[in-house]
Coordinates of C-alpha atoms in Angstrom, one line a residue:
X5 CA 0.0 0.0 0.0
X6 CA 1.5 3.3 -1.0
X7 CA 2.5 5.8 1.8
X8 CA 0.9 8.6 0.1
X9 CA -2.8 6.7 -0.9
X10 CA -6.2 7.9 0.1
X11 CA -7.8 5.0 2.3
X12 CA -11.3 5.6 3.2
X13 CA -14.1 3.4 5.2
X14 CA -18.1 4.4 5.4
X15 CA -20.6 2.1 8.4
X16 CA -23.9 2.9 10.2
X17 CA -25.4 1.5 12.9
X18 CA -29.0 1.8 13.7
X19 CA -29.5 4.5 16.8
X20 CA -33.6 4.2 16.5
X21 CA -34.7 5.1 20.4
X22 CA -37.2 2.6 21.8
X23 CA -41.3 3.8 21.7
X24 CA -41.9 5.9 24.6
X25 CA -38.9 8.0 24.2
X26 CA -38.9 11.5 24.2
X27 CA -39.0 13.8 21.1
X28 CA -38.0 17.3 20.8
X29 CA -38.4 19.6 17.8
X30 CA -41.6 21.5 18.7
X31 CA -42.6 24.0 21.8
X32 CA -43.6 20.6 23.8
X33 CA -42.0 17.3 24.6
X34 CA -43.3 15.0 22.7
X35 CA -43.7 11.2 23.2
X36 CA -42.8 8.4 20.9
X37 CA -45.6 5.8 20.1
X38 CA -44.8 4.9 16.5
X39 CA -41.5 3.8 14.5
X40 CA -42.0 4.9 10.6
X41 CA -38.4 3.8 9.6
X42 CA -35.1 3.4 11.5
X43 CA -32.5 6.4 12.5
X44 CA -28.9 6.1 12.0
X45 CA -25.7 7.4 12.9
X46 CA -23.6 7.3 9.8
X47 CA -19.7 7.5 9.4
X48 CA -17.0 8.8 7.2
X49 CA -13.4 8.1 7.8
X50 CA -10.8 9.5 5.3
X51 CA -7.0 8.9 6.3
X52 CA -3.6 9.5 4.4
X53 CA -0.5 9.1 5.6
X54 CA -1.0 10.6 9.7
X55 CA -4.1 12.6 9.0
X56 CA -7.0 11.3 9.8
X57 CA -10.9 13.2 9.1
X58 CA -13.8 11.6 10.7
X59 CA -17.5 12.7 9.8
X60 CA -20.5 11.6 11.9
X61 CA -23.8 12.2 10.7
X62 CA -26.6 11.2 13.2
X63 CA -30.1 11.2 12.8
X64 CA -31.2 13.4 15.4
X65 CA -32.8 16.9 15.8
X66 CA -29.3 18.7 18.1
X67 CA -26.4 17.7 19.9
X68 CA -24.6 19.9 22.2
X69 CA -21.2 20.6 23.2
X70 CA -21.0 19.0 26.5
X71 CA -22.4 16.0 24.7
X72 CA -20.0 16.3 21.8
X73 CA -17.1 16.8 23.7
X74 CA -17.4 14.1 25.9
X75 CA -17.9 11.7 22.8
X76 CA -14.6 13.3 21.3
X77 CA -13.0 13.1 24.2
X78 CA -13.5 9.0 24.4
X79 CA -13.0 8.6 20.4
X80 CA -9.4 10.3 21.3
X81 CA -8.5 8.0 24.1
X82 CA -9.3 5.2 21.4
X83 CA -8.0 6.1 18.2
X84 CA -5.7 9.1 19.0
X85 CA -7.8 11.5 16.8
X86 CA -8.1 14.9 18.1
X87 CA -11.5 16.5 18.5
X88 CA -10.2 19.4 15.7
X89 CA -10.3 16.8 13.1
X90 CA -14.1 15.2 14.0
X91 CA -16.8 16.0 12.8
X92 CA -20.2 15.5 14.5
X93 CA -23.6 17.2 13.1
X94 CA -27.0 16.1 13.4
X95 CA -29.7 15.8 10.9
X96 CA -32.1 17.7 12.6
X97 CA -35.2 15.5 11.6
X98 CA -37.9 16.3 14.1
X99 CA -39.1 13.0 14.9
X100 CA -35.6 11.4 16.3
X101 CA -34.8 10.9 20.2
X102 CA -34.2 13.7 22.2
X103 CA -30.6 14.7 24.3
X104 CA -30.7 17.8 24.7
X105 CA -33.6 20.2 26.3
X106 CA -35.1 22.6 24.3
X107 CA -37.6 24.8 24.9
X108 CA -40.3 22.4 26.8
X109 CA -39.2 19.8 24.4
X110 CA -37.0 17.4 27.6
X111 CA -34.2 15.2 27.3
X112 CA -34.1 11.2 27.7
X113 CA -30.7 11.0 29.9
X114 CA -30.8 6.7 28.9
X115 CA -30.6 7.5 25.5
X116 CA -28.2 10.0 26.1
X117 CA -26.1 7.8 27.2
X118 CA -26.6 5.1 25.1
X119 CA -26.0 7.3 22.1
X120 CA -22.6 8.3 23.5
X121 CA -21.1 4.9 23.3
X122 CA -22.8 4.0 19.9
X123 CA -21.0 7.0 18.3
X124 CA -17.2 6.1 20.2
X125 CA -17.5 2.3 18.8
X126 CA -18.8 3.8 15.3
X127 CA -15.6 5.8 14.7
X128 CA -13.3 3.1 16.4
X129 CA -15.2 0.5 14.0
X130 CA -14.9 2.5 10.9
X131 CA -11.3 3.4 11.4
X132 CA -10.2 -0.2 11.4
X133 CA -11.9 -1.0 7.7
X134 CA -10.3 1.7 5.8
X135 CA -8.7 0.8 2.3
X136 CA -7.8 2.4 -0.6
X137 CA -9.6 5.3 -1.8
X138 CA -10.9 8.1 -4.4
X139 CA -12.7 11.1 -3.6
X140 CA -14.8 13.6 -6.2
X141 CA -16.9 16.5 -4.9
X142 CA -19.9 17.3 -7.2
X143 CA -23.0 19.9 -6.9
X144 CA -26.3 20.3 -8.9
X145 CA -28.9 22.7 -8.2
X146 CA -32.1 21.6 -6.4
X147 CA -34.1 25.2 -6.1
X148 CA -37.4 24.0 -6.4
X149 CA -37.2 22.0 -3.2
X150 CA -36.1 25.2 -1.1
X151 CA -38.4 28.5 0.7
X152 CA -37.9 31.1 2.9
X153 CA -40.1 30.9 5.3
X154 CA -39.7 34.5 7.2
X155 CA -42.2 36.6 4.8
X156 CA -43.2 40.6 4.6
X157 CA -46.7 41.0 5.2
X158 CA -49.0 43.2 4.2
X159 CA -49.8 46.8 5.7
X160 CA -51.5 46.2 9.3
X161 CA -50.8 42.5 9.7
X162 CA -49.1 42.3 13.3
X163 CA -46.7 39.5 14.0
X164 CA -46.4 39.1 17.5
X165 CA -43.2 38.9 19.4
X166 CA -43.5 36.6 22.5
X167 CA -40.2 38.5 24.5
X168 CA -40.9 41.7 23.8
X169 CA -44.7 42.0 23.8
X170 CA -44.2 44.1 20.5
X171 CA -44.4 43.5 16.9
X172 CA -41.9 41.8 14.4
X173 CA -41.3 43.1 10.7
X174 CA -41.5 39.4 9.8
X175 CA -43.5 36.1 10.2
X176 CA -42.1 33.1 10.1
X177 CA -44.1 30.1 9.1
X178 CA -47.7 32.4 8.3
X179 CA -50.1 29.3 9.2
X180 CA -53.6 30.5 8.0
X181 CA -52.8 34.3 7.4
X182 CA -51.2 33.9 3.9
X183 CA -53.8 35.9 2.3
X184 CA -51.2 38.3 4.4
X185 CA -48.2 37.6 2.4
X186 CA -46.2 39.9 0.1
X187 CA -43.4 37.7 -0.3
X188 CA -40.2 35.7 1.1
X189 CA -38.1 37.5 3.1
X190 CA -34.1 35.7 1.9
X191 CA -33.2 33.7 -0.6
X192 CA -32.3 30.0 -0.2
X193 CA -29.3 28.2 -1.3
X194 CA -30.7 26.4 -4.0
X195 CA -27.6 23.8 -4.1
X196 CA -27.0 20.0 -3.6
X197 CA -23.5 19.2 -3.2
X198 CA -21.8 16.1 -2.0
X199 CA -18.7 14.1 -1.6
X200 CA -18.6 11.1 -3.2
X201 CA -15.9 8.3 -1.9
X202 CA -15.3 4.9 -3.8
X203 CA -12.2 2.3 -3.6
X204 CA -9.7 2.2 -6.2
X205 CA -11.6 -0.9 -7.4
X206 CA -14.7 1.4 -8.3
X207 CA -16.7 0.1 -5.4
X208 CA -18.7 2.5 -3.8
X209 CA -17.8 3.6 -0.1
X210 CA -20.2 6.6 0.8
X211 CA -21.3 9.6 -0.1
X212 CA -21.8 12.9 1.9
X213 CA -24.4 15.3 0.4
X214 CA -25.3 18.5 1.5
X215 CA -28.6 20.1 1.2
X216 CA -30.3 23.4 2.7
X217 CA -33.3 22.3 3.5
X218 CA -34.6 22.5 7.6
X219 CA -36.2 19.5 7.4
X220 CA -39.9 18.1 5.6
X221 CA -42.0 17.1 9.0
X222 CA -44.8 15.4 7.4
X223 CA -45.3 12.6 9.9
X224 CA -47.4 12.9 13.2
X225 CA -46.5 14.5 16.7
X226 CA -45.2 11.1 17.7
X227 CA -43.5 9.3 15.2
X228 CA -40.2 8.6 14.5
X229 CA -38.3 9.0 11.5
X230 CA -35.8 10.4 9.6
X231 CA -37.4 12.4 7.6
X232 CA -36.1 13.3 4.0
X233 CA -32.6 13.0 5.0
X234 CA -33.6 8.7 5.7
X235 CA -35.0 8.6 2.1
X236 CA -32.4 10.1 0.0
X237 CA -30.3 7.8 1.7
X238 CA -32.4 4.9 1.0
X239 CA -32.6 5.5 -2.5
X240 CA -29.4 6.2 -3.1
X241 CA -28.8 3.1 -1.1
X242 CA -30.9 1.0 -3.7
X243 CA -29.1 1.8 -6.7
X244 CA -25.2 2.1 -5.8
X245 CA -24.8 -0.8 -3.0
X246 CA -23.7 -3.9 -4.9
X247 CA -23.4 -7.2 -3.3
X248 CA -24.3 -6.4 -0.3
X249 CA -21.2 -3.7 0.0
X250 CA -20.9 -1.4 3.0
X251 CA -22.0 1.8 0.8
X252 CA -23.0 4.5 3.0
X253 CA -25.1 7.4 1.9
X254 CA -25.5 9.9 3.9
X255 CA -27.2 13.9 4.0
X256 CA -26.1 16.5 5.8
X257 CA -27.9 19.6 6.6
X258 CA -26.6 23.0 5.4
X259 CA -27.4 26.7 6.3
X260 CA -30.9 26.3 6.9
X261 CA -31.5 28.3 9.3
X262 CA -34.7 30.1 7.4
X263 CA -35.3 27.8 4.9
X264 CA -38.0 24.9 4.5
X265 CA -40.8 23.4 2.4
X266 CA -43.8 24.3 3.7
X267 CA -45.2 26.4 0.9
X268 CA -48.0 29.0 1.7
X269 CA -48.3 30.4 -1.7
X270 CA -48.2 27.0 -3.5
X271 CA -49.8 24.4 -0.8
X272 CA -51.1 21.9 -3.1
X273 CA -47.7 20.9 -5.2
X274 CA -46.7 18.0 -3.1
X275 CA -48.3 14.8 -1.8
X276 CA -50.6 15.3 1.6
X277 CA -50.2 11.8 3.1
X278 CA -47.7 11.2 5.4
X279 CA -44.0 10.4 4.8
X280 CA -45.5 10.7 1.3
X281 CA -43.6 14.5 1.0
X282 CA -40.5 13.3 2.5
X283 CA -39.9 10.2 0.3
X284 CA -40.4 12.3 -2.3
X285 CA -38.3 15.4 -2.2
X286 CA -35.5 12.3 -0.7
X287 CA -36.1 10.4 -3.6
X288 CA -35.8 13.6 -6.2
X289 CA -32.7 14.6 -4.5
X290 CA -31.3 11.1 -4.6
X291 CA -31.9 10.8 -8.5
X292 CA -30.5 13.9 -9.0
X293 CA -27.5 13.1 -7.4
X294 CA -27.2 10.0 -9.6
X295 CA -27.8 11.5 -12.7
X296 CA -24.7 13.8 -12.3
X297 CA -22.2 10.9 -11.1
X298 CA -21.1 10.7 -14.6
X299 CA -19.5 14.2 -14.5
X300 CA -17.4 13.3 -11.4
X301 CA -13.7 14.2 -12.2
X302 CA -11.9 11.4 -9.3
X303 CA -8.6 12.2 -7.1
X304 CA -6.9 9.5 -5.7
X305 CA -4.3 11.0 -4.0
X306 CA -5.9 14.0 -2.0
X307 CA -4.5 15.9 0.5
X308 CA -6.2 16.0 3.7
X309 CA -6.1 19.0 6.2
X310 CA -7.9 20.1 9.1
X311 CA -8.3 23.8 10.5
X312 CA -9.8 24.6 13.6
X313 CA -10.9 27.7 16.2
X314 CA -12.9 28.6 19.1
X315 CA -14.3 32.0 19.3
X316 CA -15.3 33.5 22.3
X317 CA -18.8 34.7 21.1
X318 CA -21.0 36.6 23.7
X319 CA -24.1 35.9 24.6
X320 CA -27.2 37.8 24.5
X321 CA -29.6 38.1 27.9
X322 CA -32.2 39.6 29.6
X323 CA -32.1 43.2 31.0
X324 CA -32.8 43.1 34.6
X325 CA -36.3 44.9 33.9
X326 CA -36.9 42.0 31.7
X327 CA -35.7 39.6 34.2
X328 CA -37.8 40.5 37.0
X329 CA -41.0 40.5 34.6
X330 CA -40.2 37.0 33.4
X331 CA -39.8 35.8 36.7
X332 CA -43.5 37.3 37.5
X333 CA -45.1 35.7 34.3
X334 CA -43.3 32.4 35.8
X335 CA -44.6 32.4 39.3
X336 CA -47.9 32.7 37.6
X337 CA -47.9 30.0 34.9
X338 CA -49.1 26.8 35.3
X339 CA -46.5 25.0 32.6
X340 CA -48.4 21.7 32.7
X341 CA -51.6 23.0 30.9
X342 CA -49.9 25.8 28.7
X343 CA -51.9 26.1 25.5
X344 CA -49.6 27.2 22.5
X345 CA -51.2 30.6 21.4
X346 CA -50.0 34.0 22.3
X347 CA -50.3 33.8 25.8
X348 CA -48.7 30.8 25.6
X349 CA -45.8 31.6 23.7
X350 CA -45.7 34.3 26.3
X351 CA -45.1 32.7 28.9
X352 CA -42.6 29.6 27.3
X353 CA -40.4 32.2 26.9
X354 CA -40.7 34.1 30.1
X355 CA -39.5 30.6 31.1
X356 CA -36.7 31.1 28.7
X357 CA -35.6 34.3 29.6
X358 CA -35.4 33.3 33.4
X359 CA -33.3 29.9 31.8
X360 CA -31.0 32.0 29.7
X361 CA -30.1 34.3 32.5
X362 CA -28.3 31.5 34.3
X363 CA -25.8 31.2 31.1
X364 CA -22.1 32.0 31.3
X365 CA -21.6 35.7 29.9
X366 CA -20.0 34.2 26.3
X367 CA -20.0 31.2 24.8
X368 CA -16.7 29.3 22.9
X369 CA -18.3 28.8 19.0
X370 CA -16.3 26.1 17.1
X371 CA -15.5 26.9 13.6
X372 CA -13.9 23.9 12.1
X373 CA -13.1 23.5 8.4
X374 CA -11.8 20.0 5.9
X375 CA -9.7 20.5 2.9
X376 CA -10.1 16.9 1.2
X377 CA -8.1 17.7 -2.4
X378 CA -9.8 20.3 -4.2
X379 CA -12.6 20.4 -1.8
X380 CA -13.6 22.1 1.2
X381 CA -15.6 21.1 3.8
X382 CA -16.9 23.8 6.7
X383 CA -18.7 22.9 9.8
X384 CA -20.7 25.5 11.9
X385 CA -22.6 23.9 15.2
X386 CA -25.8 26.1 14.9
X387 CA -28.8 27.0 12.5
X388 CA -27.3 29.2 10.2
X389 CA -29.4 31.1 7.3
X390 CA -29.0 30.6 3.4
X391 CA -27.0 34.0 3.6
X392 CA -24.3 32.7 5.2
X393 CA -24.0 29.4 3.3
X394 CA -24.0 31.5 -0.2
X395 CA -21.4 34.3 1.2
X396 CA -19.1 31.3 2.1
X397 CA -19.3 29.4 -1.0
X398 CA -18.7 32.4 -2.7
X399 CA -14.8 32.1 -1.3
X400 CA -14.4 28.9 -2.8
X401 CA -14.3 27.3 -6.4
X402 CA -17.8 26.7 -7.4
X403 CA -19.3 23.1 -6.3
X404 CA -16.2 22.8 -4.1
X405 CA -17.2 24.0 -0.8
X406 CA -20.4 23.5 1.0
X407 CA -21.0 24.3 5.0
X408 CA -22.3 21.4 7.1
X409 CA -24.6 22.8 10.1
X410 CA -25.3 21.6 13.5
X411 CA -22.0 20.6 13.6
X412 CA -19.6 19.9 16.6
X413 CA -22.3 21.7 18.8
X414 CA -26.0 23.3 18.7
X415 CA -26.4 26.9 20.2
X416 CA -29.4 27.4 18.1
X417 CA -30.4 29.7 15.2
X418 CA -27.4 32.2 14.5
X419 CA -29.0 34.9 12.1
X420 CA -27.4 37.7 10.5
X421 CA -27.6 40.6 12.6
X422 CA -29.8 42.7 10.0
X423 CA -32.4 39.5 10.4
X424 CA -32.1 40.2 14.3
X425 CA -33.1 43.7 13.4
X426 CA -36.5 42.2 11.7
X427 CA -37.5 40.0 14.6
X428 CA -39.3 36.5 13.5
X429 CA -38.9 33.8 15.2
X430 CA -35.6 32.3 14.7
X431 CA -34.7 35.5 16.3
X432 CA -36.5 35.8 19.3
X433 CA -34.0 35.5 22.7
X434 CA -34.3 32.3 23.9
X435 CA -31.7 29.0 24.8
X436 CA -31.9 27.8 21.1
X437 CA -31.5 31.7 19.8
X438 CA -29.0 33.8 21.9
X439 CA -25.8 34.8 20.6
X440 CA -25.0 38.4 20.5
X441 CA -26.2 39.8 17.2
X442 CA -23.1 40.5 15.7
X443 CA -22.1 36.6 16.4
X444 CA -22.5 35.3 12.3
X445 CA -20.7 37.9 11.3
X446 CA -17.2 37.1 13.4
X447 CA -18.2 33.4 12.9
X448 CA -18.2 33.8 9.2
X449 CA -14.8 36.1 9.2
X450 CA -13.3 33.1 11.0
X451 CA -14.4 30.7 9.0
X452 CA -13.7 32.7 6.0
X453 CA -9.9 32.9 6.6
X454 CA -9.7 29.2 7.2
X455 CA -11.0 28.7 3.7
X456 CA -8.7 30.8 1.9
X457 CA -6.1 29.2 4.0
X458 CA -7.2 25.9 2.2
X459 CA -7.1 27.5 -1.0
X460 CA -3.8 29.4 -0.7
X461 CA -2.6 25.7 0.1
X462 CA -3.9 24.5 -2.7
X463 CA -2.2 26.7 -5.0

């Protein structure tokens, strides 16, 4: 085997949480009494001579740091692979086990922990299968799969901001006022792109695609599944694994953060039954993909690199005034029989506020970035918006750079401050929305300068 090859391995192993489980997504914990199709965690190990990249994509709505880390930290002790060159994102399907507490979505600690070790053996299991390898980065656009869901309404409609009582110059998500709607508020990153891995015998390893879409959601409150990300996977699944091989595909979500597929303007373009949707827009994705294989231009000797920060990033809290009146709005909220309209919302995130206030005064972001060849590979651990996604691949050579988010970490949605400016509800102050408001831009200025470090190095 040469010094200088490419070796590569792709596994999964099924992470699907047992019926009664918690699930998280929404304003309220939710309780699993159905399995549509199984979750996975998914793996991608790339080595060449002592570098060694590691991608993890699970099938679950958000991991956080604490988590993360301690799952580095064990992969390390195993495999000597620093935490700077893993990468760990989830999914962020809506109908997967919960680990983390969100809003009055609640954690299940026994999965938690369960989880933990599934992910250290996955990367210790994968590691020990790699063989020789190629790599090809491709990209096709997918626009018609892709919204903005913060619209401008009309003259006198009033969106209602839950934290500060006042009105927002946006609404996200306009459930039965879209005779209110002017138009989309951002424009989405339109583009599918992937990383396609085979053996130097032509066998297929994996494939990691890319896509900037929130997630689908057609299922009920408590099912599990994995939403569109599970059926592109599938079908890709069907056509490239041969003979039983260990092909792995897998999707990753990109810079999402506003984006999604429930169309107000246009509600009767896609299939009403459930799962029906997902499958779909999975399956449309996955052909796509496979119609532009033939394209692929193949490296087999790729160079593999890893860059890696943590910015100190402040965080954004209540004034006392607004402490003190949350705190109130608590004491007189019964959270067991909270109904979710305004004075509902109202009071969640009174709850939030009081929450919040107990964070540490700034928060270390982790900006991490893989050059594989002539690609580039970002990873940002929160909900990032289409703006972000498009200024960044605008650094890089076209179809060679796409941003995986959720990544390493979740501190929520991370809008540009101009969107903070509008309101909606990605913006509203809250545990899964409170970085100060100038926090994308010094997290894109980071993660900027690491990609034209890959790029001066590729030169």
């Amino acid at each position: 085997m040469a010094n200088n090859s490419l070796q590569a391995a792709a596994l999964q192993k099924d992470i699907t949480p047992p019926l009664g489980t918690l699930i998280n997504g929404e304003f309220q914990t939710r309780y699993a009494n159905k399995i549509h199709d199984p979750l996975y965690a998914k793996s991608l190990v790339l080595t060449k001579n002592d570098t060694v990249l590691v991608f993890v994509i699970v099938d679950i709505c958000a991991m956080q740091q604490d988590f993360l880390d301690e799952v580095k930290a064990d992969i390390f002790k195993a495999t000597g692979i620093p935490k700077s060159h893993v990468l760990i994102s989830s999914t962020h399907t809506h109908s997967a086990g919960a680990i983390v507490d969100l809003l009055m979505g609640h954690a299940d600690l026994t999965y938690r922990k369960k989880l933990h070790q599934i992910l250290v053996d996955l990367v210790i299991e994968t590691r020990a299968v790699v063989r020789e390898a190629k790599i090809a980065f491709g990209a096709v656009d997918a626009p018609e799969h892709v919204l903005c869901r913060r619209y401008k309404m009309a003259s006198g409609y009033k969106a209602f901001n839950p934290v500060t009582g006042g009105y927002d110059l946006v609404k996200t998500n306009p459930f039965g006022d879209e005779e209110y709607i002017l138009e989309g508020n951002s424009a989405p990153d339109p583009q599918l792109a992937y990383l396609a891995i085979k053996g130097l015998d032509d066998q297929w390893i994996g494939l990691l695609a890319n896509y900037s879409l929130h997630y689908v959601g057609d299922t009920d409150r408590g099912t599990i599944s994995a939403d569109y990300f599970g059926c592109f996977a599938e079908r890709l699944s069907e056509v490239l694994s041969v003979n039983d091989s260990n092909f792995v595909a897998m999707m990753s979500n990109g810079t999402s953060g506003e984006i999604n597929i429930w169309d107000f303007m246009d509600a009767d373009r896609y299939p009403k039954e459930q799962h029906r949707k997902s499958a779909y827009i999975g399956q449309d994705l996955a052909d796509k993909v496979l119609r532009h294989l033939k394209n692929l231009q193949w490296e087999e000797y790729p160079a593999l690199d890893a860059l890696y920060a943590e910015l100190p990033v402040r965080v954004r809290k209540p004034s006392a005034q607004e402490l003190e009146e949350a705190k109130r709005v608590v004491r007189d909220t019964d959270y067991e029989h909270i109904t979710l309209d305004a004075d509902g919302y109202r009071r969640i995130y009174a709850r939030e506020q009081v929450l919040l206030d107990a964070f540490p005064e700034q928060r270390h972001f982790y900006i991490q970035s893989f050059r594989i060849g002539s690609g580039i590979i970002g990873a940002l651990g929160g909900e990032f918006f289409a703006e972000t996604g498009l200024a960044l691949k605008a650094k890089a050579a076209s179809g060679k750079y796409f941003t995986i988010c959720l990544a390493n970490d979740y501190v929520g949605y991370v809008p540009p401050k101009h969107e903070i400016m509008l309101g909606g509800y990605e913006t509203w102050r809250c545990r899964t929305s409170f970085l100060e408001d100038a926090a994308e831009e010094e997290i894109r200025g980071v993660l900027s300068e690491q990609i034209e470090q890959h790029i001066h190095e590729l030169v």
